PDB file of C-alpha atoms in Angstrom:
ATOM      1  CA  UNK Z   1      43.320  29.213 -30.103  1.00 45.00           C
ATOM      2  CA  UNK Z   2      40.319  30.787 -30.894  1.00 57.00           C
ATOM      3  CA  UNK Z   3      38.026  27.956 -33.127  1.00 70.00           C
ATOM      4  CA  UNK Z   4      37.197  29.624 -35.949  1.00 69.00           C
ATOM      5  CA  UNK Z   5      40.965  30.202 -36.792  1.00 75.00           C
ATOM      6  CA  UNK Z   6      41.000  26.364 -35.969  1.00 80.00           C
ATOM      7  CA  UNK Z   7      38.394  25.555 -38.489  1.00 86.00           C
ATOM      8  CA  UNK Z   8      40.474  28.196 -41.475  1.00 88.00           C
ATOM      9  CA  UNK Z   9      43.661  26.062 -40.780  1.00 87.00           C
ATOM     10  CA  UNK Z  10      41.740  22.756 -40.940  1.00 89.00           C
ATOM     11  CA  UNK Z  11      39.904  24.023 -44.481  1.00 90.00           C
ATOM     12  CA  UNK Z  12      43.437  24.921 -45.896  1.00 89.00           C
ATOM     13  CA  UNK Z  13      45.337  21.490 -44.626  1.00 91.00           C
ATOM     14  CA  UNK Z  14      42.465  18.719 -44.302  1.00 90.00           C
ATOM     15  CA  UNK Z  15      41.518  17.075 -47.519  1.00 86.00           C
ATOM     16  CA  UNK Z  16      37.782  16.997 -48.787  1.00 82.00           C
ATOM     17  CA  UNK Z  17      37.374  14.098 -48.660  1.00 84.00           C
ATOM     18  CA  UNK Z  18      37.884  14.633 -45.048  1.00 90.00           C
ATOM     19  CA  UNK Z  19      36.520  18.203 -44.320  1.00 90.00           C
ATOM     20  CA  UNK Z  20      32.930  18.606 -46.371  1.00 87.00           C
ATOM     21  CA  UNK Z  21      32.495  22.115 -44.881  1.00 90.00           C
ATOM     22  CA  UNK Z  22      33.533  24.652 -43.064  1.00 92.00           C
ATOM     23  CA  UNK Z  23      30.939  27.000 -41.089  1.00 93.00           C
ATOM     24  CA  UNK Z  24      32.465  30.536 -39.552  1.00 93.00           C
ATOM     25  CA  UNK Z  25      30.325  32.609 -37.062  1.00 93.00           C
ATOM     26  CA  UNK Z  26      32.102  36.215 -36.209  1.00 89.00           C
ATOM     27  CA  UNK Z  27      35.063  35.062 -37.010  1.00 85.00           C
ATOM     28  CA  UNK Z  28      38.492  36.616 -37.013  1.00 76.00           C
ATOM     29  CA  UNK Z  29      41.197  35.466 -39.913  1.00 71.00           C
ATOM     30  CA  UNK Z  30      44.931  36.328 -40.957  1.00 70.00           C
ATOM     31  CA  UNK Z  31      45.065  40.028 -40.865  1.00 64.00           C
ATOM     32  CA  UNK Z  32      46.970  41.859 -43.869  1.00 60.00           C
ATOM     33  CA  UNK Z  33      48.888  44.299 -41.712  1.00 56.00           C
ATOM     34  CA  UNK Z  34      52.176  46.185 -42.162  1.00 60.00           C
ATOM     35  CA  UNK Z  35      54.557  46.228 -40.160  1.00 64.00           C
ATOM     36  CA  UNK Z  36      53.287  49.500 -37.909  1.00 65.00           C
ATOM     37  CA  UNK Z  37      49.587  47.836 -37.688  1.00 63.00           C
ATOM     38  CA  UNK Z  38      51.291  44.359 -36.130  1.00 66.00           C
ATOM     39  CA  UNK Z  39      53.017  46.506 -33.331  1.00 71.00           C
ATOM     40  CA  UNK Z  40      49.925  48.166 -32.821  1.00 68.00           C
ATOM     41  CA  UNK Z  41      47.955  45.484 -32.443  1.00 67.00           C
ATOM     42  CA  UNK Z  42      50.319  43.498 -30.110  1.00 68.00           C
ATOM     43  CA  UNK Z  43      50.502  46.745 -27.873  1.00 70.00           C
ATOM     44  CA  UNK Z  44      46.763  46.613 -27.587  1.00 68.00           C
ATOM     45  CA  UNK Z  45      47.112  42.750 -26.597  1.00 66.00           C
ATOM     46  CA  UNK Z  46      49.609  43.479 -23.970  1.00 70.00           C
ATOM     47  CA  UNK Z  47      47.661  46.363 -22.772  1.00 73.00           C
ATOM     48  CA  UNK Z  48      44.607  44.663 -23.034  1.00 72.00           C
ATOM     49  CA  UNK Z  49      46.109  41.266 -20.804  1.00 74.00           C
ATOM     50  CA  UNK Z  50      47.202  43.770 -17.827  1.00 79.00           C
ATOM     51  CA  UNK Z  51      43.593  45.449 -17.522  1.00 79.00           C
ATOM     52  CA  UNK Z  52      41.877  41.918 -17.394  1.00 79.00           C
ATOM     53  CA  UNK Z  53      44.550  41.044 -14.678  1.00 81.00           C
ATOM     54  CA  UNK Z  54      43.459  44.285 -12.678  1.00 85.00           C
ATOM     55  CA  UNK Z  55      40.238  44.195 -12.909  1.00 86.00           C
ATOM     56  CA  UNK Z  56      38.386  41.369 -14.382  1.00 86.00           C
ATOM     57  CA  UNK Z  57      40.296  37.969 -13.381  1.00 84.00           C
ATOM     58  CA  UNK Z  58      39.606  39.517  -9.647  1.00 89.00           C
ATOM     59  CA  UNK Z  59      36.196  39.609 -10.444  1.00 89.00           C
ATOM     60  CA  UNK Z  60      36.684  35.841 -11.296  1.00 87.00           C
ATOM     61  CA  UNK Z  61      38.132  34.823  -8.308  1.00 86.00           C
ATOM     62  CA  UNK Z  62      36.046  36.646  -6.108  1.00 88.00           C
ATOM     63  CA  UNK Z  63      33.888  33.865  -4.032  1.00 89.00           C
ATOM     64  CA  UNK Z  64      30.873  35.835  -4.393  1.00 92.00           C
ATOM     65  CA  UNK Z  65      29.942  34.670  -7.967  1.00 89.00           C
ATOM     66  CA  UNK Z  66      27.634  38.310  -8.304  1.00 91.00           C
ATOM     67  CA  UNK Z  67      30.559  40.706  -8.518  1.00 92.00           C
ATOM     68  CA  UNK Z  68      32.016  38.772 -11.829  1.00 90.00           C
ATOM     69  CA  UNK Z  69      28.273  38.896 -13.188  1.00 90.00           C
ATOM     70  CA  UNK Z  70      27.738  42.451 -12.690  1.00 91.00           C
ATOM     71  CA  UNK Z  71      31.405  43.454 -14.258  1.00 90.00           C
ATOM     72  CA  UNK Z  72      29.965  41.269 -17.291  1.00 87.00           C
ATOM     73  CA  UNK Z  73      26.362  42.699 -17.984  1.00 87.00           C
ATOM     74  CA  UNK Z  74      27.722  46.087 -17.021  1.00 86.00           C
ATOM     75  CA  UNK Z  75      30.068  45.783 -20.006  1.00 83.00           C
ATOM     76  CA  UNK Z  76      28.782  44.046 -22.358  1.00 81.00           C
ATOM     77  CA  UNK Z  77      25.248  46.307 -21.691  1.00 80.00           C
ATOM     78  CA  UNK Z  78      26.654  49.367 -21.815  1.00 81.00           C
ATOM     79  CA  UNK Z  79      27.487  48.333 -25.528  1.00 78.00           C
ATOM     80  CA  UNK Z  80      24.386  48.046 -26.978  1.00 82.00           C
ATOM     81  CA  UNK Z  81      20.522  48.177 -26.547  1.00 83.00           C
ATOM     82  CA  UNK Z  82      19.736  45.190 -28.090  1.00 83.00           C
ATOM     83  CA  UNK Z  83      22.050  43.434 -26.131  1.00 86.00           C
ATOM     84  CA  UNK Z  84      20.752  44.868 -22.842  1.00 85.00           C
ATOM     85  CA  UNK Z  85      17.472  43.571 -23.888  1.00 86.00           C
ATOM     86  CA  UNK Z  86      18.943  40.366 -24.905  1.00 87.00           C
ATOM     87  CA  UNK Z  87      20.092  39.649 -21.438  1.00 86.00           C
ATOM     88  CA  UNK Z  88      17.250  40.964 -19.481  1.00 87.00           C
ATOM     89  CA  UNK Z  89      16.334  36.836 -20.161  1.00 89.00           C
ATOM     90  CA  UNK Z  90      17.877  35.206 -17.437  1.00 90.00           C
ATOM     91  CA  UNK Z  91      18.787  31.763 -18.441  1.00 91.00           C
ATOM     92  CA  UNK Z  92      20.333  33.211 -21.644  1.00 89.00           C
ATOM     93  CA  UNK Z  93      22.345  35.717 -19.248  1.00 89.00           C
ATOM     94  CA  UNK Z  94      23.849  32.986 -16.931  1.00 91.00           C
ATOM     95  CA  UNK Z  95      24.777  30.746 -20.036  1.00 90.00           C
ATOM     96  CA  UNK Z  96      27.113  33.721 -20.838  1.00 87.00           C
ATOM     97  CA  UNK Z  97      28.658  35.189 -17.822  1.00 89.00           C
ATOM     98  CA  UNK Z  98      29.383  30.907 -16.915  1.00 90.00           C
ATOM     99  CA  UNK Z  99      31.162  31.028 -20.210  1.00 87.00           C
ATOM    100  CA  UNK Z 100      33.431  34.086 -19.723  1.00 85.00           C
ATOM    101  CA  UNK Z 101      34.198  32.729 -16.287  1.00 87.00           C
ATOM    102  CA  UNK Z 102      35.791  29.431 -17.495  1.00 86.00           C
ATOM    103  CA  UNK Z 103      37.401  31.379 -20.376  1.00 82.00           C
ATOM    104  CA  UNK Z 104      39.275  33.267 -17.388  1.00 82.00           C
ATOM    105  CA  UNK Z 105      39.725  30.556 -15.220  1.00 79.00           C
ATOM    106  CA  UNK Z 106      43.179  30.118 -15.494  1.00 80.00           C
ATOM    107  CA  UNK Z 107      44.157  33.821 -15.923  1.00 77.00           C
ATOM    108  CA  UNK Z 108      44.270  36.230 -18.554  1.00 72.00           C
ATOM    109  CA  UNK Z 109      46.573  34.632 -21.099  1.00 76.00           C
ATOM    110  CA  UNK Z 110      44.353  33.219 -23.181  1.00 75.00           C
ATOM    111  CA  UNK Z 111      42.513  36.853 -24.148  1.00 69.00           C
ATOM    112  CA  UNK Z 112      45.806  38.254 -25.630  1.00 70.00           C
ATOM    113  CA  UNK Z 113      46.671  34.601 -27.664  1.00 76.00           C
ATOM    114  CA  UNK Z 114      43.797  35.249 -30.001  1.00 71.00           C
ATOM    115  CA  UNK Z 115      44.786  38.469 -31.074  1.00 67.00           C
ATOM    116  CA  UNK Z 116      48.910  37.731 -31.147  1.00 71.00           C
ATOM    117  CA  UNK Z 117      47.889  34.329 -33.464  1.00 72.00           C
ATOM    118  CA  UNK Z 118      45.847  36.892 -35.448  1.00 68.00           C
ATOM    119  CA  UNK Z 119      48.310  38.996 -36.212  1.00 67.00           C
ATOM    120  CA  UNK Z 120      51.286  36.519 -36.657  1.00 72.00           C
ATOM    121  CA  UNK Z 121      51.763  34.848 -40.013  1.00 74.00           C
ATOM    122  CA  UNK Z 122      49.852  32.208 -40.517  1.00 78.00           C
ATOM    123  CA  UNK Z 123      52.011  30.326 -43.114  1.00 82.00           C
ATOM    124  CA  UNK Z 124      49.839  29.916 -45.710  1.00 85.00           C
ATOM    125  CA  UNK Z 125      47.337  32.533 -47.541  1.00 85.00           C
ATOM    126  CA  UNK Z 126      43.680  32.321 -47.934  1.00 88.00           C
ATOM    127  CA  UNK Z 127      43.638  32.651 -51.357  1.00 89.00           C
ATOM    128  CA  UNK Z 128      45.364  29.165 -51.099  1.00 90.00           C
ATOM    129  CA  UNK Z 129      42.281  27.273 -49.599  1.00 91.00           C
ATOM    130  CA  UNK Z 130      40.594  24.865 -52.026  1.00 90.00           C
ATOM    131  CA  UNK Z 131      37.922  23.941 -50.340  1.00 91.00           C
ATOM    132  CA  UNK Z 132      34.616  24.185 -51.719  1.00 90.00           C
ATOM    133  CA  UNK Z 133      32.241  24.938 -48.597  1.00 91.00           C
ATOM    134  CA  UNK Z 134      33.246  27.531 -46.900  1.00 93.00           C
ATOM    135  CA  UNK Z 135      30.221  30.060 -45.242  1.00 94.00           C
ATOM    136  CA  UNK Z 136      29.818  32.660 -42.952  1.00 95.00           C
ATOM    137  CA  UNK Z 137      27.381  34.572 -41.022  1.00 96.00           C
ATOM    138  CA  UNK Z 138      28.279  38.080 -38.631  1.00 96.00           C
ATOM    139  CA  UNK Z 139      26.239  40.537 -37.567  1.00 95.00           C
ATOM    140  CA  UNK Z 140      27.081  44.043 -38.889  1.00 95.00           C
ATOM    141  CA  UNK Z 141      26.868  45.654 -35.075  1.00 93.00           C
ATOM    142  CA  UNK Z 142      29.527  43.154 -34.114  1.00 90.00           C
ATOM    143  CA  UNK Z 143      32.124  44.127 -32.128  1.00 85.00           C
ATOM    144  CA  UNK Z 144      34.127  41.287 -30.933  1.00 81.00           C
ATOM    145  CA  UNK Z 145      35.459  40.238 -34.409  1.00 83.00           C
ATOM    146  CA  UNK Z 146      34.073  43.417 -36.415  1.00 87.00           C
ATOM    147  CA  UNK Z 147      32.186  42.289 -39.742  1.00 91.00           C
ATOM    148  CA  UNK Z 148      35.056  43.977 -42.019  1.00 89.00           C
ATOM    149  CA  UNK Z 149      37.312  40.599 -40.830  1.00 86.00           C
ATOM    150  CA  UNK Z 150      34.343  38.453 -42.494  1.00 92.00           C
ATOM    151  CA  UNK Z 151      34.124  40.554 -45.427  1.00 92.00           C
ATOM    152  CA  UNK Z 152      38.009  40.031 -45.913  1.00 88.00           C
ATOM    153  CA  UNK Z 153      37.746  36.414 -45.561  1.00 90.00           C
ATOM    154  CA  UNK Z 154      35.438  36.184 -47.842  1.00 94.00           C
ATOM    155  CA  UNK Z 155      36.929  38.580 -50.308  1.00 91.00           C
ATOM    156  CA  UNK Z 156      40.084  36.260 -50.531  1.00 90.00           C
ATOM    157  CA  UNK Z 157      38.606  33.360 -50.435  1.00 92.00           C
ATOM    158  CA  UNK Z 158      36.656  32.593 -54.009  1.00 90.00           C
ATOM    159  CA  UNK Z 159      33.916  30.224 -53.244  1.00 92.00           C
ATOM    160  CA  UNK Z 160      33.174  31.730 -49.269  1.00 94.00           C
ATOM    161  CA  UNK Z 161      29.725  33.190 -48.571  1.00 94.00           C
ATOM    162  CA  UNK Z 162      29.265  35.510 -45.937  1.00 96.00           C
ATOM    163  CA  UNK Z 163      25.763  36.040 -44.852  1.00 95.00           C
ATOM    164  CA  UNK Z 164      25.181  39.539 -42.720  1.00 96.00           C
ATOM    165  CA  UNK Z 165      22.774  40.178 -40.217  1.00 96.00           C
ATOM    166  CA  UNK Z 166      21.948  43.711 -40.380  1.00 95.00           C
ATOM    167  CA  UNK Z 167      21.447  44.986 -36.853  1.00 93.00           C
ATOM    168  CA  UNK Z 168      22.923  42.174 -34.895  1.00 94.00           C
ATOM    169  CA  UNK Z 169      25.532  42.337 -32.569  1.00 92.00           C
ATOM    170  CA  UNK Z 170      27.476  39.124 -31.443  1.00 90.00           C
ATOM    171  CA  UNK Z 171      25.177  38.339 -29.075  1.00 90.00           C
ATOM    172  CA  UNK Z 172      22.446  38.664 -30.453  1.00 91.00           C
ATOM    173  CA  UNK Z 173      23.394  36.242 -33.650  1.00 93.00           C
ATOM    174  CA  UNK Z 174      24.324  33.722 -31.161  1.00 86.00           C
ATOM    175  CA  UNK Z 175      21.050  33.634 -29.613  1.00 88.00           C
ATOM    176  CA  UNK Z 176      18.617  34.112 -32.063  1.00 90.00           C
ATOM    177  CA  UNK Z 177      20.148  32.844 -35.674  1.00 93.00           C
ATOM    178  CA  UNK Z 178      21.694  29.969 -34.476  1.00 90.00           C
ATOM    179  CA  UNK Z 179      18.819  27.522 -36.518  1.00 91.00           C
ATOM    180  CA  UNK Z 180      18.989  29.068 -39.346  1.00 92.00           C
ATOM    181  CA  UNK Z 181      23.487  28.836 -39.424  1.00 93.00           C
ATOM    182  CA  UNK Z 182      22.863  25.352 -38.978  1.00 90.00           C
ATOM    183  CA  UNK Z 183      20.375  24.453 -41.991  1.00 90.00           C
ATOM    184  CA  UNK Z 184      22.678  26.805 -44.181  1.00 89.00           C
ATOM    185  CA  UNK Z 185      25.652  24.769 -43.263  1.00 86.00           C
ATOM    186  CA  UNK Z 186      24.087  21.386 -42.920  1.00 85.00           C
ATOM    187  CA  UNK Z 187      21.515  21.838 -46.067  1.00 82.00           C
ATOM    188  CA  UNK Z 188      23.424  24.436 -48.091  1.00 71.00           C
ATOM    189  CA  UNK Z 189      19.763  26.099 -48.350  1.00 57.00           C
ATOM    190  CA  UNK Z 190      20.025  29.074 -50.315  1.00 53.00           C
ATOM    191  CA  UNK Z 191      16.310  30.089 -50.154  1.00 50.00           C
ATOM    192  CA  UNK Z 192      17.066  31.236 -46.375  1.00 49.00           C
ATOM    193  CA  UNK Z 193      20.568  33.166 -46.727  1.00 49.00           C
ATOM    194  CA  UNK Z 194      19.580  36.052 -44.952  1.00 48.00           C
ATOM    195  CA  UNK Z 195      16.415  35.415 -44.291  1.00 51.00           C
ATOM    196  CA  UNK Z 196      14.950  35.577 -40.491  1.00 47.00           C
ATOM    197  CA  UNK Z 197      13.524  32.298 -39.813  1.00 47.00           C
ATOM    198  CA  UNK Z 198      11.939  31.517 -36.443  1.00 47.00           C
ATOM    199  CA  UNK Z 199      14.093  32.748 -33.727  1.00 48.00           C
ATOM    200  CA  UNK Z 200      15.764  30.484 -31.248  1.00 50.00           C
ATOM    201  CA  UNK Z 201      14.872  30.254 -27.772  1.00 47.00           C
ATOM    202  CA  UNK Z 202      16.714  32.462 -25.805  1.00 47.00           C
ATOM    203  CA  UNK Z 203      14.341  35.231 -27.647  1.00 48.00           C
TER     204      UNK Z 203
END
């Protein structure tokens, strides 16, 4: 399960006196879909499953670790120039592509369970969360977990903040915004909501 849907299920059942705060980076929630948008949805997670069995867990298991790394920047690349020259720095680059490999270690399941525990019912609504601390930060070219899903958690939820990077892609938030994400959710410091402060250093 994907951990930002973690951390929503842990601000709606932990108490505060147990959970101070709750920090969300590109993060998906509880979809309000009808009926027709659910089916859609899991169509696109079964389709979805049998192209990364095709095509990308091969990649994985190939023993020459280059082929999986050159499906991944070719994709991800392909999406967007500032991600291109995001991952023109090398040390940021293999961070990644190591990370997508062990998310596709075991096989493809795992891609299609984030998206069928998105659009299952959760049991509970976020309207019903109580707890007081409760931000989060996207950037408005993301793609993964498109911005609108932040602006609908935060639109149900009363006391949420969403901060929005204007221009940044997922990527890109993760490796340049990650100091400032951590002072707003450590320090509650309102002065640098949306504010650029010195970038991180995969730069």
């Amino acid at each position: 399960m994907d951990e930002n849907n973690v951390k929503i299920s842990c601000a709606k059942e932990l108490s505060p006196n147990t959970l101070k705060g709750v920090g969300l980076v590109g993060s998906f929630g509880p979809l309000p879909l009808t009926m027709g948008s659910r089916m859609k949805y899991s169509l696109k997670g079964w389709v979805s499953r049998k192209v990364y069995e095709k095509t990308v867990v091969p990649a994985v298991e190939d023993p020459d670790p280059t082929v999986f790394q050159k499906q991944t920047m070719e994709g991800i690349t392909a999406r967007s120039e500032t991600d291109k020259a995001l991952f023109e720095n090398v040390e940021f680059r293999d961070f990644l592509v190591d990370q997508e490999r062990e998310c596709l270690r075991q096989g493809s399941q795992g891609v299609t369970d984030e998206l069928r525990i998105a659009v299952k019912d959760w049991g509970f609504d976020l309207q019903s969360i109580s707890l007081e601390k409760i931000r989060l930060w996207c950037g408005t070219e993301e793609v993964e977990a498109p911005i609108d899903m932040s602006r609908n958690i935060e639109m149900q939820i009363s006391q949420a903040k969403l901060v929005e990077f204007q221009g940044d892609t997922h990527y890109s938030t993760l490796a340049t915004r990650g100091e400032q994400i951590l002072r707003e959710l450590l320090f509650d410091d309102e002065k640098s909501y949306g504010q650029l402060l010195p970038k991180d250093a995969y730069n």
